Tab-separated table of C-alpha atoms and ligand atoms in Angstrom:
chain	number	residue	atom	x	y	z
A	1	THR	CA	1.785	-10.839	-15.100
A	2	GLY	CA	3.253	-14.245	-15.973
A	3	ALA	CA	2.103	-15.058	-19.618
A	4	ILE	CA	4.518	-17.058	-21.755
A	5	GLU	CA	4.722	-17.571	-25.334
A	6	ILE	CA	6.922	-20.201	-26.483
A	7	ASP	CA	7.149	-19.063	-30.257
A	8	ASP	CA	8.334	-21.461	-32.923
A	9	VAL	CA	11.165	-22.601	-30.635
A	10	ALA	CA	13.926	-24.718	-31.696
A	11	LYS	CA	17.133	-25.629	-29.954
A	12	VAL	CA	19.995	-27.546	-31.695
A	13	TYR	CA	22.804	-28.494	-29.371
A	14	ASP	CA	26.282	-28.393	-30.955
A	15	PRO	CA	25.064	-27.134	-34.413
A	16	ASP	CA	28.343	-27.873	-36.169
A	17	GLY	CA	29.435	-31.259	-34.691
A	18	ASP	CA	26.731	-33.831	-33.381
A	19	HIS	CA	23.789	-31.505	-34.190
A	20	VAL	CA	21.340	-32.867	-31.436
A	21	VAL	CA	17.825	-31.376	-32.119
A	22	ALA	CA	16.630	-31.320	-28.691
A	23	VAL	CA	13.504	-29.066	-29.401
A	24	GLU	CA	11.999	-28.220	-32.872
A	25	ASP	CA	8.823	-26.451	-33.958
A	26	MET	CA	7.645	-25.939	-30.382
A	27	ASN	CA	4.668	-23.664	-29.900
A	28	LEU	CA	2.845	-23.211	-26.453
A	29	ASP	CA	0.970	-20.066	-24.833
A	30	ILE	CA	0.552	-19.976	-21.267
A	31	GLU	CA	-1.672	-17.759	-19.505
A	32	ALA	CA	-0.541	-15.880	-16.542
A	33	ASN	CA	-1.439	-17.952	-13.476
A	34	GLU	CA	-1.893	-21.059	-15.449
A	35	PHE	CA	-0.562	-24.133	-14.039
A	36	ILE	CA	0.745	-26.532	-16.800
A	37	THR	CA	2.590	-29.887	-16.430
A	38	ILE	CA	4.864	-31.179	-19.260
A	39	LEU	CA	4.881	-34.775	-19.662
A	40	GLY	CA	7.121	-36.750	-21.955
A	41	PRO	CA	9.580	-39.574	-22.187
A	42	SER	CA	13.085	-39.144	-21.167
A	43	GLY	CA	15.179	-36.969	-23.754
A	44	CYS	CA	12.065	-35.562	-25.510
A	45	GLY	CA	13.480	-31.914	-24.807
A	46	LYS	CA	11.477	-30.813	-21.615
A	47	SER	CA	14.362	-29.620	-19.776
A	48	THR	CA	15.765	-27.590	-22.726
A	49	VAL	CA	12.588	-26.005	-23.444
A	50	MET	CA	12.385	-24.934	-19.531
A	51	GLU	CA	15.878	-23.645	-19.811
A	52	CYS	CA	14.947	-21.462	-22.730
A	53	VAL	CA	12.061	-20.208	-20.675
A	54	ALA	CA	14.305	-19.602	-17.704
A	55	GLY	CA	16.667	-17.700	-19.951
A	56	TYR	CA	19.754	-19.812	-19.318
A	57	LEU	CA	19.635	-21.167	-22.817
A	58	GLU	CA	19.152	-19.191	-25.947
A	59	PRO	CA	16.883	-20.938	-28.642
A	60	THR	CA	18.459	-21.692	-31.902
A	61	GLU	CA	15.237	-20.616	-33.763
A	62	GLY	CA	12.175	-18.668	-32.516
A	63	GLU	CA	12.027	-16.856	-29.148
A	64	VAL	CA	10.223	-17.123	-25.641
A	65	ARG	CA	8.365	-14.102	-24.596
A	66	VAL	CA	7.031	-13.115	-21.159
A	67	ASP	CA	4.447	-10.739	-20.901
A	68	GLY	CA	5.264	-9.736	-24.413
A	69	THR	CA	8.734	-9.227	-23.831
A	70	ARG	CA	11.588	-11.543	-25.382
A	71	VAL	CA	13.496	-13.474	-22.622
A	72	ASN	CA	17.238	-12.869	-22.975
A	73	GLY	CA	18.754	-14.272	-19.895
A	74	PRO	CA	17.662	-15.271	-16.534
A	75	ASP	CA	15.586	-12.832	-14.112
A	76	PRO	CA	14.509	-13.232	-10.741
A	77	SER	CA	10.815	-12.916	-11.652
A	78	ARG	CA	11.218	-16.464	-13.046
A	79	GLY	CA	12.232	-19.017	-10.210
A	80	VAL	CA	13.640	-22.408	-11.080
A	81	VAL	CA	14.080	-25.534	-9.336
A	82	PHE	CA	15.983	-28.318	-10.910
A	83	GLN	CA	15.857	-31.790	-10.104
A	84	ALA	CA	19.709	-31.919	-9.218
A	85	ASN	CA	20.205	-29.860	-6.092
A	86	ARG	CA	21.187	-26.272	-6.654
A	87	LEU	CA	21.325	-24.933	-3.115
A	88	PHE	CA	24.185	-23.157	-2.143
A	89	PRO	CA	26.585	-25.341	-0.345
A	90	TRP	CA	28.433	-22.584	1.584
A	91	LEU	CA	25.299	-21.241	3.404
A	92	THR	CA	22.954	-22.631	5.861
A	93	ILE	CA	19.493	-23.616	5.141
A	94	ALA	CA	17.943	-20.661	6.410
A	95	GLU	CA	20.556	-18.431	4.769
A	96	ASN	CA	19.569	-20.198	1.432
A	97	VAL	CA	15.852	-19.730	1.984
A	98	ARG	CA	16.500	-16.087	2.820
A	99	PHE	CA	18.929	-15.319	0.125
A	100	GLY	CA	16.390	-14.147	-2.752
A	101	PRO	CA	14.399	-11.775	-0.205
A	102	ARG	CA	17.887	-10.262	1.199
A	103	MET	CA	19.066	-9.473	-2.438
A	104	ARG	CA	16.142	-7.352	-2.492
A	105	SER	CA	16.166	-5.926	0.958
A	106	GLU	CA	12.921	-7.382	1.967
A	107	VAL	CA	13.415	-10.217	4.287
A	108	ASP	CA	10.448	-11.438	5.974
A	109	ASN	CA	11.673	-13.463	9.023
A	110	GLU	CA	8.370	-14.720	9.843
A	111	ARG	CA	7.595	-15.793	6.309
A	112	VAL	CA	11.031	-17.561	5.948
A	113	ASN	CA	10.602	-19.406	9.033
A	114	GLY	CA	7.033	-20.348	8.211
A	115	LEU	CA	8.352	-21.834	5.051
A	116	ILE	CA	11.164	-23.770	6.782
A	117	LYS	CA	8.514	-25.268	9.226
A	118	GLN	CA	6.120	-25.833	6.509
A	119	MET	CA	8.833	-27.917	4.569
A	120	GLY	CA	9.465	-30.009	7.670
A	121	LEU	CA	12.965	-28.306	8.228
A	122	ASP	CA	12.673	-26.732	11.580
A	123	GLY	CA	15.712	-27.684	13.569
A	124	PHE	CA	18.075	-27.508	10.341
A	125	GLU	CA	18.098	-23.992	9.913
A	126	ASP	CA	21.652	-23.814	10.824
A	127	SER	CA	22.503	-26.880	9.168
A	128	TYR	CA	24.385	-26.741	5.605
A	129	PRO	CA	22.830	-28.664	2.492
A	130	HIS	CA	25.431	-31.382	2.729
A	131	GLU	CA	24.317	-32.334	6.277
A	132	LEU	CA	20.866	-32.883	5.071
A	133	SER	CA	19.316	-36.036	3.011
A	134	GLY	CA	18.520	-35.424	-0.529
A	135	GLY	CA	14.918	-35.380	0.229
A	136	MET	CA	15.403	-32.596	2.839
A	137	GLN	CA	17.612	-30.711	0.360
A	138	GLN	CA	14.948	-30.689	-2.189
A	139	ARG	CA	12.375	-29.451	0.242
A	140	ALA	CA	14.773	-26.677	1.328
A	141	GLU	CA	14.989	-25.887	-2.335
A	142	LEU	CA	11.240	-25.605	-2.453
A	143	ALA	CA	11.257	-23.345	0.495
A	144	ARG	CA	13.840	-21.000	-1.094
A	145	LEU	CA	11.699	-20.767	-4.328
A	146	PHE	CA	8.710	-19.811	-2.445
A	147	ALA	CA	10.525	-17.204	-0.455
A	148	ASN	CA	11.650	-15.592	-3.636
A	149	ASP	CA	8.047	-14.994	-4.668
A	150	PRO	CA	8.725	-15.178	-8.376
A	151	ASP	CA	5.882	-14.697	-10.880
A	152	ILE	CA	6.750	-17.895	-12.987
A	153	MET	CA	7.893	-21.126	-11.301
A	154	LEU	CA	9.856	-23.354	-13.441
A	155	MET	CA	10.234	-26.831	-11.895
A	156	ASP	CA	12.013	-29.638	-13.452
A	157	GLU	CA	11.083	-33.024	-11.820
A	158	PRO	CA	11.240	-31.364	-8.293
A	159	PHE	CA	9.751	-34.430	-6.554
A	160	SER	CA	11.465	-37.169	-7.954
A	161	GLY	CA	13.082	-39.147	-5.581
A	162	LEU	CA	10.977	-38.001	-2.624
A	163	ASP	CA	9.188	-40.925	-0.915
A	164	ALA	CA	5.396	-40.920	-1.715
A	165	MET	CA	4.133	-39.192	1.398
A	166	THR	CA	6.775	-36.319	1.219
A	167	LYS	CA	5.742	-35.928	-2.260
A	168	GLU	CA	2.097	-35.607	-1.376
A	169	LEU	CA	2.898	-33.083	1.192
A	170	MET	CA	4.963	-30.982	-1.489
A	171	GLN	CA	2.321	-31.307	-4.079
A	172	GLU	CA	-0.189	-29.930	-1.420
A	173	ALA	CA	2.348	-27.061	-0.529
A	174	LEU	CA	2.850	-26.282	-3.961
A	175	LEU	CA	-0.856	-25.952	-4.869
A	176	GLU	CA	-1.559	-23.894	-1.619
A	177	VAL	CA	1.151	-21.379	-2.901
A	178	TRP	CA	0.065	-21.304	-6.573
A	179	GLU	CA	-3.720	-20.828	-5.380
A	180	ASN	CA	-3.046	-18.193	-2.794
A	181	GLU	CA	-0.714	-16.253	-4.952
A	182	SER	CA	-0.960	-15.795	-8.236
A	183	ARG	CA	1.747	-17.360	-10.232
A	184	THR	CA	2.332	-19.254	-13.365
A	185	VAL	CA	3.780	-22.774	-12.947
A	186	ILE	CA	5.566	-24.907	-15.643
A	187	PHE	CA	6.141	-28.297	-14.066
A	188	ILE	CA	8.104	-31.043	-15.724
A	189	THR	CA	7.514	-34.762	-14.741
A	190	HIS	CA	7.459	-38.035	-16.237
A	191	ASP	CA	4.898	-39.271	-13.786
A	192	VAL	CA	1.364	-39.137	-15.542
A	193	GLU	CA	-0.651	-39.323	-12.254
A	194	GLU	CA	1.185	-36.277	-10.918
A	195	ALA	CA	0.820	-34.390	-14.107
A	196	ILE	CA	-3.009	-34.815	-14.035
A	197	PHE	CA	-3.106	-34.145	-10.566
A	198	LEU	CA	-1.479	-30.973	-10.512
A	199	ALA	CA	-2.176	-29.262	-13.726
A	200	ASP	CA	-5.025	-27.255	-15.354
A	201	ARG	CA	-3.283	-28.265	-18.768
A	202	VAL	CA	-1.145	-31.151	-19.630
A	203	VAL	CA	1.354	-30.844	-22.374
A	204	VAL	CA	2.916	-33.959	-23.721
A	205	MET	CA	5.994	-33.920	-25.886
A	206	SER	CA	6.817	-36.397	-28.562
A	207	ALA	CA	10.603	-37.820	-28.469
A	208	ARG	CA	10.012	-38.691	-32.297
A	209	PRO	CA	12.474	-37.074	-34.353
A	210	GLY	CA	11.154	-34.638	-36.863
A	211	ARG	CA	7.583	-34.538	-34.972
A	212	ALA	CA	6.507	-31.057	-33.480
A	213	LYS	CA	7.259	-31.511	-29.988
A	214	ASP	CA	3.920	-30.135	-28.403
A	215	VAL	CA	1.925	-32.988	-29.853
A	216	LEU	CA	-0.861	-33.034	-27.274
A	217	ASP	CA	-2.518	-30.345	-25.292
A	218	VAL	CA	-5.041	-31.532	-22.562
A	219	ASP	CA	-7.265	-29.101	-20.798
A	220	LEU	CA	-8.367	-30.356	-17.222
A	221	GLU	CA	-11.178	-28.320	-15.935
A	222	ARG	CA	-11.276	-27.675	-12.232
A	223	PRO	CA	-14.723	-27.848	-10.408
B	301	ADP	P1	14.374	-34.182	-21.304
B	301	ADP	O1	14.379	-32.903	-20.270
B	301	ADP	O2	13.025	-34.350	-21.875
B	301	ADP	O3	14.857	-35.686	-20.648
B	301	ADP	P2	16.334	-32.713	-22.500
B	301	ADP	O4	15.756	-31.616	-22.671
B	301	ADP	O5	17.287	-32.927	-21.187
B	301	ADP	O6	15.245	-33.757	-22.478
B	301	ADP	O7	17.228	-33.264	-23.544
B	301	ADP	C1	16.699	-33.431	-25.073
B	301	ADP	C2	18.059	-33.922	-25.817
B	301	ADP	O8	18.936	-33.021	-25.941
B	301	ADP	C3	18.353	-35.226	-25.551
B	301	ADP	O9	18.644	-36.140	-26.729
B	301	ADP	C4	19.579	-34.854	-24.971
B	301	ADP	O10	20.621	-35.918	-24.784
B	301	ADP	C5	20.298	-33.776	-25.664
B	301	ADP	N1	21.087	-32.709	-24.961
B	301	ADP	C6	20.450	-31.940	-23.700
B	301	ADP	N2	21.536	-31.282	-23.363
B	301	ADP	C7	22.583	-31.551	-24.112
B	301	ADP	C8	23.849	-30.622	-24.077
B	301	ADP	N3	24.167	-29.799	-23.289
B	301	ADP	N4	24.387	-31.091	-25.285
B	301	ADP	C9	24.308	-31.877	-26.278
B	301	ADP	N5	23.151	-32.537	-26.088
B	301	ADP	C10	22.136	-32.323	-25.099
B	302	ADP	P1	13.254	-37.631	3.235
B	302	ADP	O1	12.237	-37.746	4.270
B	302	ADP	O2	13.522	-36.048	3.058
B	302	ADP	O3	13.142	-37.942	1.864
B	302	ADP	P2	14.976	-39.324	4.597
B	302	ADP	O4	14.075	-40.330	4.403
B	302	ADP	O5	16.516	-39.391	4.101
B	302	ADP	O6	14.734	-37.792	3.658
B	302	ADP	O7	14.934	-38.771	5.982
B	302	ADP	C1	14.070	-39.126	6.834
B	302	ADP	C2	14.104	-38.256	8.226
B	302	ADP	O8	15.219	-38.618	8.722
B	302	ADP	C3	14.282	-36.898	7.743
B	302	ADP	O9	13.081	-35.924	7.627
B	302	ADP	C4	14.933	-36.163	9.004
B	302	ADP	O10	14.162	-35.970	10.166
B	302	ADP	C5	15.817	-37.309	9.209
B	302	ADP	N1	17.316	-37.145	8.578
B	302	ADP	C6	17.674	-37.390	7.520
B	302	ADP	N2	18.925	-37.051	7.234
B	302	ADP	C7	19.216	-36.461	8.113
B	302	ADP	C8	20.523	-35.851	8.522
B	302	ADP	N3	21.541	-35.825	7.987
B	302	ADP	N4	20.767	-35.428	9.988
B	302	ADP	C9	19.794	-35.394	10.642
B	302	ADP	N5	18.271	-36.161	10.338
B	302	ADP	C10	18.284	-36.303	9.466
C-alpha cells in the first residue's frame, strides 16, 4: 500500500480575487514504497502539491488518489512533516512522540524511547517544545512521524535549518526507516545534493507560468 496518483491536478488560490495559479496540469504516479524528492525553486508549488496529497488542500481541478481511492481530507496513514514546527506546544516531547500511537491505543514504549534516543533527545523527554532549540524540535517531529508508522511520509523541507552533521544523521535515520519498513516518501527540498542523495527518483518542478509543473523526472538506480 501507499501508491499515489496525482492526476491532472491544478490548484488556484483565491480564484475570484488575485487568482494565483500555484499548480497546473500536474501528473505524477508514485509507486508504493518509492522514495521521491521534489526539487524546484521557491514558489513553484511544491508545498501546495504536497498539501493536496496530505488532504489539507483540495485541488481546484483533478484529483489525488492513494491506492486508487480519492483523497478527501487528512488521514493518519499519511504522515506529514512541515518546515514550520508543528509539535503540540502543550505536550512534552515524549507525549508528542507517543501521541499517534496513543490515539490508536498501541503505545510501544520501547519503540518510543528508542526513537527519542535515536534522535538525540534522551534527557529531554519531559521538556516542552519551547524549551528546545529549533533543530531539536525538528528532530522531535521526526521521532513523532516515525512513531506514527504511516504508509506514506510527506516531508516538506524537514531538514532545512539543521547543521550539516545533524542533517546527515537525520537523512540516515530516514533512509533506515524507509528501507526497513515499507513506506512511500515524498520529500521536498531545494537542496540538489540532498534530493539526489535520498531519492529513487527526483521530480523537478518549473516555476515558469503556463508550464506543466512536472517538467523533469529522473530515475536514479540503486545498486
Ligand atoms: P513552494 O512550496 O514551491 O515554495 P508553494 O506551494 O508554497 O510553493 O506556493 C506556490 C504559489 O502559490 C506561490 O506563488 C505562493 O505565493 C502561492 N500561495 C501559496 N499559498 C497561498 C495561499 N494560501 N494563498 C495565496 N497564494 C498562495
Ligand atoms: P541542533 O543541534 O538541534 O541544531 P542547537 O545547535 O541549538 O540545536 O543545539 C546544540 C545542542 O545544545 C543540542 O543538541 C542540545 O544538547 C543543546 N541545547 C540546545 N538548546 C537547548 C536547550 N534549550 N536546553 C538544553 N540544551 C539545549
